[in-house]
Short mmCIF file of C-alpha atoms in Angstrom, two decimals:
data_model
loop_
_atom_site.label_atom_id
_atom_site.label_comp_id
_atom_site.label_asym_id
_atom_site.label_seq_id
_atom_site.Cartn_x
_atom_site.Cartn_y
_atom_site.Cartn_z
CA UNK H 1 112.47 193.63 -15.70
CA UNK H 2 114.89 192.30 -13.24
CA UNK H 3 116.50 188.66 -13.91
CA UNK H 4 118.41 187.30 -11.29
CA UNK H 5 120.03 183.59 -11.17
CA UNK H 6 121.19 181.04 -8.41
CA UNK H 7 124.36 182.44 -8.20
CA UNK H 8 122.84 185.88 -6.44
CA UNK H 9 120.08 184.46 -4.47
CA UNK H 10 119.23 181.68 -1.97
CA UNK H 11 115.33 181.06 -2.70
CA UNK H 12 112.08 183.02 -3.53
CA UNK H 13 108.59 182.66 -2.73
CA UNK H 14 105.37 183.25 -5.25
CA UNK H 15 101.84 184.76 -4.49
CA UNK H 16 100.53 181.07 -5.22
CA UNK H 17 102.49 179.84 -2.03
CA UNK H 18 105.22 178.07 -4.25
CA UNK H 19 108.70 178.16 -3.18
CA UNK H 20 111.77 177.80 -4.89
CA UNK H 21 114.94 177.02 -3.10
CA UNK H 22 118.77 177.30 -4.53
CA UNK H 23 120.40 173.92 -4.99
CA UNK H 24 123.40 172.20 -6.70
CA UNK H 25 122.28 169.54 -9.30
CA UNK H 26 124.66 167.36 -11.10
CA UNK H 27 124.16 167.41 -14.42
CA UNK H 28 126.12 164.57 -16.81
CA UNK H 29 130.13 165.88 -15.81
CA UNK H 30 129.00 169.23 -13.75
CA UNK H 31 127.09 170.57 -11.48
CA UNK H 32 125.14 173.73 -11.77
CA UNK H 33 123.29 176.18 -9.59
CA UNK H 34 119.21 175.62 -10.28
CA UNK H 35 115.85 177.17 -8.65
CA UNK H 36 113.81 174.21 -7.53
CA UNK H 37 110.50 174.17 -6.65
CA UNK H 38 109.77 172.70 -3.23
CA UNK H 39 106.72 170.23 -2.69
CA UNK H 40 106.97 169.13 0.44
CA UNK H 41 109.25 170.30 3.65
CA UNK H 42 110.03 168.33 6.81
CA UNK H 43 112.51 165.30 7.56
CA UNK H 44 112.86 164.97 3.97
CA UNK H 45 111.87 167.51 1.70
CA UNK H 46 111.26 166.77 -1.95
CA UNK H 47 111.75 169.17 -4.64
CA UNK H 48 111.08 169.22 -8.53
CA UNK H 49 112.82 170.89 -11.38
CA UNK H 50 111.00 171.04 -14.30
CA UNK H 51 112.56 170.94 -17.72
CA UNK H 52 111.49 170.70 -21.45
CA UNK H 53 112.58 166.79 -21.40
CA UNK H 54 110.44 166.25 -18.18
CA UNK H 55 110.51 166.89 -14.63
CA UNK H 56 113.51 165.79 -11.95
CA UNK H 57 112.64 165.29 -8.78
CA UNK H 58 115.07 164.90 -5.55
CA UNK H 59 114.79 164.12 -2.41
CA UNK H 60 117.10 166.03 0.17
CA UNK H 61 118.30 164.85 3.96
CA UNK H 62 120.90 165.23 6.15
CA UNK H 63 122.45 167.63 3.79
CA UNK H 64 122.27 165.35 1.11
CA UNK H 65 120.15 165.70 -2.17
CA UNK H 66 119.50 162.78 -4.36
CA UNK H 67 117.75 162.74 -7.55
CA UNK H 68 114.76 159.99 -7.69
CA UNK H 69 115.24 158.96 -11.50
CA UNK H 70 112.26 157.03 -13.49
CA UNK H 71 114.53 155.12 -15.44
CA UNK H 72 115.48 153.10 -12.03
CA UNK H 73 113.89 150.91 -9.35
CA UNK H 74 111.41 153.42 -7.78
CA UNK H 75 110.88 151.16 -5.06
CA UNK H 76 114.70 150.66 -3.97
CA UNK H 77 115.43 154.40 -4.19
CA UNK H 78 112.60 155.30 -2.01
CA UNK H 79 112.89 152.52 0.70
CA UNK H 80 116.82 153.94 0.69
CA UNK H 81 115.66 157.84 0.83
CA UNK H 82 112.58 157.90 2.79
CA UNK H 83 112.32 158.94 6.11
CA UNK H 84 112.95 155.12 8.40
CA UNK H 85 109.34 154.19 9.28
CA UNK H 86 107.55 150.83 9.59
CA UNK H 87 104.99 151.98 6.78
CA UNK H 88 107.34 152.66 3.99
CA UNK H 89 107.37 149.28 2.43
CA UNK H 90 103.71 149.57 1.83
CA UNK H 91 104.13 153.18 0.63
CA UNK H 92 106.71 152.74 -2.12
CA UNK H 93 105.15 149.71 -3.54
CA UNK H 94 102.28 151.79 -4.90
CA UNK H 95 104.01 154.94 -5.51
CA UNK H 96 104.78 155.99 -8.52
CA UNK H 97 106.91 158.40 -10.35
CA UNK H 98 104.98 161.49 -10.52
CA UNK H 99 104.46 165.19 -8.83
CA UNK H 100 101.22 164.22 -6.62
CA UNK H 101 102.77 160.77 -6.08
CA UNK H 102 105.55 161.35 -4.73
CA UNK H 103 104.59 164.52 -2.65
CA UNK H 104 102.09 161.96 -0.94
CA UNK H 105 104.32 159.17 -0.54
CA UNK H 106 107.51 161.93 0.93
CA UNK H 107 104.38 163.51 3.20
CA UNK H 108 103.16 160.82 4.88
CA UNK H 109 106.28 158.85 5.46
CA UNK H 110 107.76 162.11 6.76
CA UNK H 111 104.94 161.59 9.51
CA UNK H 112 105.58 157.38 9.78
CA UNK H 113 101.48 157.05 8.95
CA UNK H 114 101.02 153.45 9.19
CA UNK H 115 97.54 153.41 7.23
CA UNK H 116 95.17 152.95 3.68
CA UNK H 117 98.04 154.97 1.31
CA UNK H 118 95.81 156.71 -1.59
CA UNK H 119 96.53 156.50 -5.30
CA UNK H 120 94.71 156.04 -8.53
CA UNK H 121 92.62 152.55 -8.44
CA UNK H 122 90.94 151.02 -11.14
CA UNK H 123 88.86 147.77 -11.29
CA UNK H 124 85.58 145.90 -12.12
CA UNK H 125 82.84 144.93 -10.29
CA UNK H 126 80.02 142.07 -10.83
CA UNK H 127 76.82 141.04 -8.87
CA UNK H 128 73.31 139.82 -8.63
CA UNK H 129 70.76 142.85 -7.63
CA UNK H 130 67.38 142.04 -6.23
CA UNK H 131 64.57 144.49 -7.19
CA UNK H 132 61.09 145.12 -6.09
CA UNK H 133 59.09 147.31 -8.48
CA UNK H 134 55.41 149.21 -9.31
CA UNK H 135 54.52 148.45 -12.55
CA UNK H 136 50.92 149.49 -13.99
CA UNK H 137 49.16 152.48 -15.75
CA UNK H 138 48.55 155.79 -14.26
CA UNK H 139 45.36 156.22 -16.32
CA UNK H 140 44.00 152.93 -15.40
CA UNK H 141 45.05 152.89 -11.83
CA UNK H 142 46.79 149.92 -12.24
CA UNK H 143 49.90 149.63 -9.64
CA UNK H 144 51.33 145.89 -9.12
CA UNK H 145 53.98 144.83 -7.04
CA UNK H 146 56.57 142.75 -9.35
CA UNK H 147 60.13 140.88 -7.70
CA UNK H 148 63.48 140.07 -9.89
CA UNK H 149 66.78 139.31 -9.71
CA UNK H 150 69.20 140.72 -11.92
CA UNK H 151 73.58 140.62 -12.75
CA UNK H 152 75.09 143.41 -12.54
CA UNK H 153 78.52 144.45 -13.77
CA UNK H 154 80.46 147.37 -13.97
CA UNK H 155 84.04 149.58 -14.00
CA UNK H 156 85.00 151.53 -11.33
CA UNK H 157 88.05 154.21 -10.88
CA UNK H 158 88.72 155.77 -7.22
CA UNK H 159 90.84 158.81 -7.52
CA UNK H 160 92.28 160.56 -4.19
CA UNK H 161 91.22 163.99 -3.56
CA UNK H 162 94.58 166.59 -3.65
CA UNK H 163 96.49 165.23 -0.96
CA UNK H 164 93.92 163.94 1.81
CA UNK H 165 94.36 160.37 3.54
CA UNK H 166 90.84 159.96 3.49
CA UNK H 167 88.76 161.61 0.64
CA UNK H 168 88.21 160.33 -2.90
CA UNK H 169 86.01 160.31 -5.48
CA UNK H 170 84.37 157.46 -7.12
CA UNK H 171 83.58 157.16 -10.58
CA UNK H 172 81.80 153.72 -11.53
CA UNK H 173 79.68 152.96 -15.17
CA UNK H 174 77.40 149.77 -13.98
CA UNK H 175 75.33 148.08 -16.14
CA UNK H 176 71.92 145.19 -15.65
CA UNK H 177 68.95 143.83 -17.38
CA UNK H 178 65.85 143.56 -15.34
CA UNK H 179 62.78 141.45 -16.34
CA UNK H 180 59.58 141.50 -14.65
CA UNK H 181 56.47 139.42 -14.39
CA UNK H 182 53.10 140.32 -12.62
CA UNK H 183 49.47 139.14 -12.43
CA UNK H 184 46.51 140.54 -11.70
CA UNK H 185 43.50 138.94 -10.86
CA UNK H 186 40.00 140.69 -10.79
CA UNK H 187 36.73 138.60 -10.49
CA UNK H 188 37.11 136.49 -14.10
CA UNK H 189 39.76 138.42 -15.40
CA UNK H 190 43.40 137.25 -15.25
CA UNK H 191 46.63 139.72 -16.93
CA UNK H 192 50.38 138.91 -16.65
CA UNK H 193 52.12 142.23 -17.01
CA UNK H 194 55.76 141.85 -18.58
CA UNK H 195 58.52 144.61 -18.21
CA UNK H 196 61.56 144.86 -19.70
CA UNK H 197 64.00 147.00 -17.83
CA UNK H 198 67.83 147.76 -19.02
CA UNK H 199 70.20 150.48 -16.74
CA UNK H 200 73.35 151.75 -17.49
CA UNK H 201 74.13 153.62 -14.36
CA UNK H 202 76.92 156.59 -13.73
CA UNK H 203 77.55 156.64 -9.86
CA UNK H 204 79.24 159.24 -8.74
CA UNK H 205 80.47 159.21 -5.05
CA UNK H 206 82.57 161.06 -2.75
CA UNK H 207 83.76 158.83 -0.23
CA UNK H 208 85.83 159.12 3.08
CA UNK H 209 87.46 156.27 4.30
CA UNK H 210 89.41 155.47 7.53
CA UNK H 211 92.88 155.23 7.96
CA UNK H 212 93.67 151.80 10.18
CA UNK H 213 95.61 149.60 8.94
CA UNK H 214 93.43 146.88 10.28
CA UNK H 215 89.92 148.48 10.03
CA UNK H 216 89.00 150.84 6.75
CA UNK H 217 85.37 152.24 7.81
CA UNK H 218 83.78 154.54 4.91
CA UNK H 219 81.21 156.41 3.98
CA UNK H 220 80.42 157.49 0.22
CA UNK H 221 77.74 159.52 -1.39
CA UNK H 222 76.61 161.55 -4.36
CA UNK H 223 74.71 161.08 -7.42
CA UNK H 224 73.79 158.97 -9.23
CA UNK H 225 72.49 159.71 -12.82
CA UNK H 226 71.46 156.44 -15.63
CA UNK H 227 69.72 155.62 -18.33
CA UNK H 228 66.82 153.04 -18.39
CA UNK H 229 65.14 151.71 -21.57
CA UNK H 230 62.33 149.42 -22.20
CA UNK H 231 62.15 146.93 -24.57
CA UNK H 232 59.70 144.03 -25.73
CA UNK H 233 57.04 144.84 -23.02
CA UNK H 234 53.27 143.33 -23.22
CA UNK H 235 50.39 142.41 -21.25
CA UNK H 236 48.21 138.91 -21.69
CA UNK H 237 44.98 139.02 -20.55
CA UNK H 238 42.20 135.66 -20.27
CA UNK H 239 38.57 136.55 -19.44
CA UNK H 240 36.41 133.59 -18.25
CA UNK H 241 32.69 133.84 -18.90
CA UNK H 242 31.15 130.49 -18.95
CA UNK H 243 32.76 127.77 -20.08
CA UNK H 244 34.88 130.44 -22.86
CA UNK H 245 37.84 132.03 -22.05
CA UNK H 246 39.16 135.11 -24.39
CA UNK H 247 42.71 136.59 -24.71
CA UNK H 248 43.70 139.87 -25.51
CA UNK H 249 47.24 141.01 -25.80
CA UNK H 250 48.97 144.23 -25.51
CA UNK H 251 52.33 145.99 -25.60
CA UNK H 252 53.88 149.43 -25.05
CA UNK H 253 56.38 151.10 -27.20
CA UNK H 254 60.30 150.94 -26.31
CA UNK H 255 60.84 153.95 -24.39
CA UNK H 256 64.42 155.55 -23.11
CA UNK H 257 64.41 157.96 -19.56
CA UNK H 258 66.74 159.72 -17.43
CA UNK H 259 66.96 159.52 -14.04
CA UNK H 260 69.21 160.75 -11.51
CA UNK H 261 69.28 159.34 -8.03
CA UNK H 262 71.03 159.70 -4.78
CA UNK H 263 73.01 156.85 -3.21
CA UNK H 264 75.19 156.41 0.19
CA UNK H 265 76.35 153.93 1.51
CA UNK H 266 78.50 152.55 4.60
CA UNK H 267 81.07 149.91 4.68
CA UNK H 268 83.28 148.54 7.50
CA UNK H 269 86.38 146.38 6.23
CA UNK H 270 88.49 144.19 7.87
CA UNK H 271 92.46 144.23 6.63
CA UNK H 272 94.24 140.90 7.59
CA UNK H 273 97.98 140.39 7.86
CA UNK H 274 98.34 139.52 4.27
CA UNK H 275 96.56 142.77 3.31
CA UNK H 276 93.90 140.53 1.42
CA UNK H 277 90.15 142.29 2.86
CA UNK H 278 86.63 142.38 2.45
CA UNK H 279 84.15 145.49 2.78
CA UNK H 280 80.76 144.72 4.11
CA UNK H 281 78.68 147.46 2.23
CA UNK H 282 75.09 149.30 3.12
CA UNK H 283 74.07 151.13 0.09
CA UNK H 284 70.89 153.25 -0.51
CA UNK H 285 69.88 154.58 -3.31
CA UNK H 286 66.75 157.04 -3.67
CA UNK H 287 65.23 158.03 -6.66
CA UNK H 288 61.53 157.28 -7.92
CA UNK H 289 59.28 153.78 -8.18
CA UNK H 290 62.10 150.69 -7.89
CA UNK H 291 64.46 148.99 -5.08
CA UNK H 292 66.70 146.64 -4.85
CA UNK H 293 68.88 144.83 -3.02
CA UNK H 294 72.06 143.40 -4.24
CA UNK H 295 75.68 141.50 -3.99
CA UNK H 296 78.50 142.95 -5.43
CA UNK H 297 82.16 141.79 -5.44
CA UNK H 298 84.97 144.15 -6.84
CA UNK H 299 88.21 143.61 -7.34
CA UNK H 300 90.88 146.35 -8.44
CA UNK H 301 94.06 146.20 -11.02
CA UNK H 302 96.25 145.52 -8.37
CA UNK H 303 94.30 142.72 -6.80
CA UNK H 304 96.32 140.56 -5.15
CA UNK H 305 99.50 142.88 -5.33
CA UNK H 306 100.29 145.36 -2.63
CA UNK H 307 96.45 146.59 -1.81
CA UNK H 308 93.41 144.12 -2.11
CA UNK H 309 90.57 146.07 -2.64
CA UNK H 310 88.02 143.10 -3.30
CA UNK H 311 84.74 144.27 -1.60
CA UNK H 312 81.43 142.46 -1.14
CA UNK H 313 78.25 144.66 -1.19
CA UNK H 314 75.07 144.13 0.38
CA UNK H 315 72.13 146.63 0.47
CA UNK H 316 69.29 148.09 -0.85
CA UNK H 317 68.63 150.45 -3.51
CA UNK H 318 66.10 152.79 -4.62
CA UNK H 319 66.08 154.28 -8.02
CA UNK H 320 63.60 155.40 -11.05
CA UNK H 321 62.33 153.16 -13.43
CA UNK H 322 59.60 155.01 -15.41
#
């Protein structure tokens, strides 16, 4: 095995497409010769050198390298090393100190792109959801109509997808409590059905999402798998004959089901000045025997800082209850 060292050559290239590149790093009173790995090339080119106390990264123009250190202002030392572009106020206020990024933050500023910059979000969301269901019996051929309205709340994370502008996945865990109420009326027999419905939903979306800086269309879709239950669910019924009436009551035992359905959905947001927005959501949802159609406001953890991401919701949904 052959070892050589900065001192006898320039750079060398992996299989993987990595490249590592021969530069002078100061180092407490010295400097010294190290291989370091570069992440992204163009008007300024970042590069990382990983060590056992953690990675270095620097950030090279002009002939000039400077190191980007985490125990500073991340923020000043970008706006200072970054390429001069409109955008780059936006961009280094959510950066953060990282491989992915900073390669995004170095990439896209090395282009001046003015629009949505991706990162990590995280949030909650809350709502009222209005469902239309069949409720009845297969082996009485019983199948009722029944209307109710229903909060909904939830978490949500949106993570970027490698380094696109415009892909993400997201991740939300939703949860509502649905209670329905139905009659039926045949000749001199009245019943009031009663279902119980709770959901604990998993959406899973991938979503691609324009790039203005005014107006942030997107479209999102995947699965969406969840867990309904029923609990505390009867039936009343009153027969007339005469001048009599009789009762007989019911109930069914507390059952838990799977379901997995498919959503998508559309949005179209509006960015003012202040970068405070709103999306205006269609959302479907197809799965088995309910719908819905709800309101749902979500606001992320950096609501109100650099990126508003509230977002209103309205659509309709279609999903199993069984």
């Amino acid at each position: 095995m052959v070892t050589y060292t900065p001192d006898q050559i320039e750079e060398y290239g992996l299989m993987n497409g990595q490249v590592y590149i021969k530069r002078d790093v100061q180092d407490k009173h010295e400097t010294q010769g190290y291989f370091l790995l570069r992440l992204v090339d163009g008007a300024r080119t970042l590069y990382e050198l990983k060590e056992k106390k953690g990675n270095r990264f620097f950030i090279e123009h002009d002939s000039s390298l400077v190191e980007i250190r985490e125990d500073a202002s991340l923020k000043d030392q970008l706006s200072q090393q970054l390429k001069p572009c409109s955008s780059n106020q936006h961009m280094v206020a959510s950066a953060r100190f990282g491989p992915t990024s900073l390669k995004r933050v170095v990439l896209l500023s090395n282009r001046c792109y003015t629009g949505f910059f991706p990162r990590l979000r995280l949030g909650a969301l809350a709502g009222v959801d209005f469902i239309s269901q069949s409720l009845g019996t297969i082996a009485d051929h019983i199948f009722l109509q029944a209307s109710a309205t229903s909060p909904i709340v939830g978490i949500f994370a949106d993570v970027p997808l490698g380094m696109s502008r415009s892909w993400s996945v997201t991740v939300q865990a939703t949860y509502q409590q649905s209670n329905f109420s139905k009659y039926q009326v045949n000749d001199n027999t009245t019943v009031e059905y009663q279902d119980n419905f709770s959901t604990l939903g998993f959406p899973l979306l991938f979503k691609c999402r324009g790039s203005s800086s005014t107006w942030r269309p997107f479209i999102a879709f995947g699965p969406t798998p969840g867990i309904n239950w029923q609990q505390q669910n009867g039936w009343l019924s009153t027969t007339y004959l005469g001048s009599l009436a009789y009762l007989n009551q019911g109930s069914w035992d507390n059952v838990k089901k799977f379901q997995i359905s498919g959503t998508l959905c559309a949005s179209q947001r509006s960015i003012p000045s202040c970068q405070a927005g709103s999306d205006i959501t269609a959302i479907t949802s197809v799965g088995w025997l309910a719908k819905s159609r709800g309101f749902i406001r979500g606001a992320p953890s950096d609501w109100c800082a650099t990126e508003n991401d509230d977002s209103i919701s309205h659509g309709s949904t279609y999903s199993s209850r069984a």
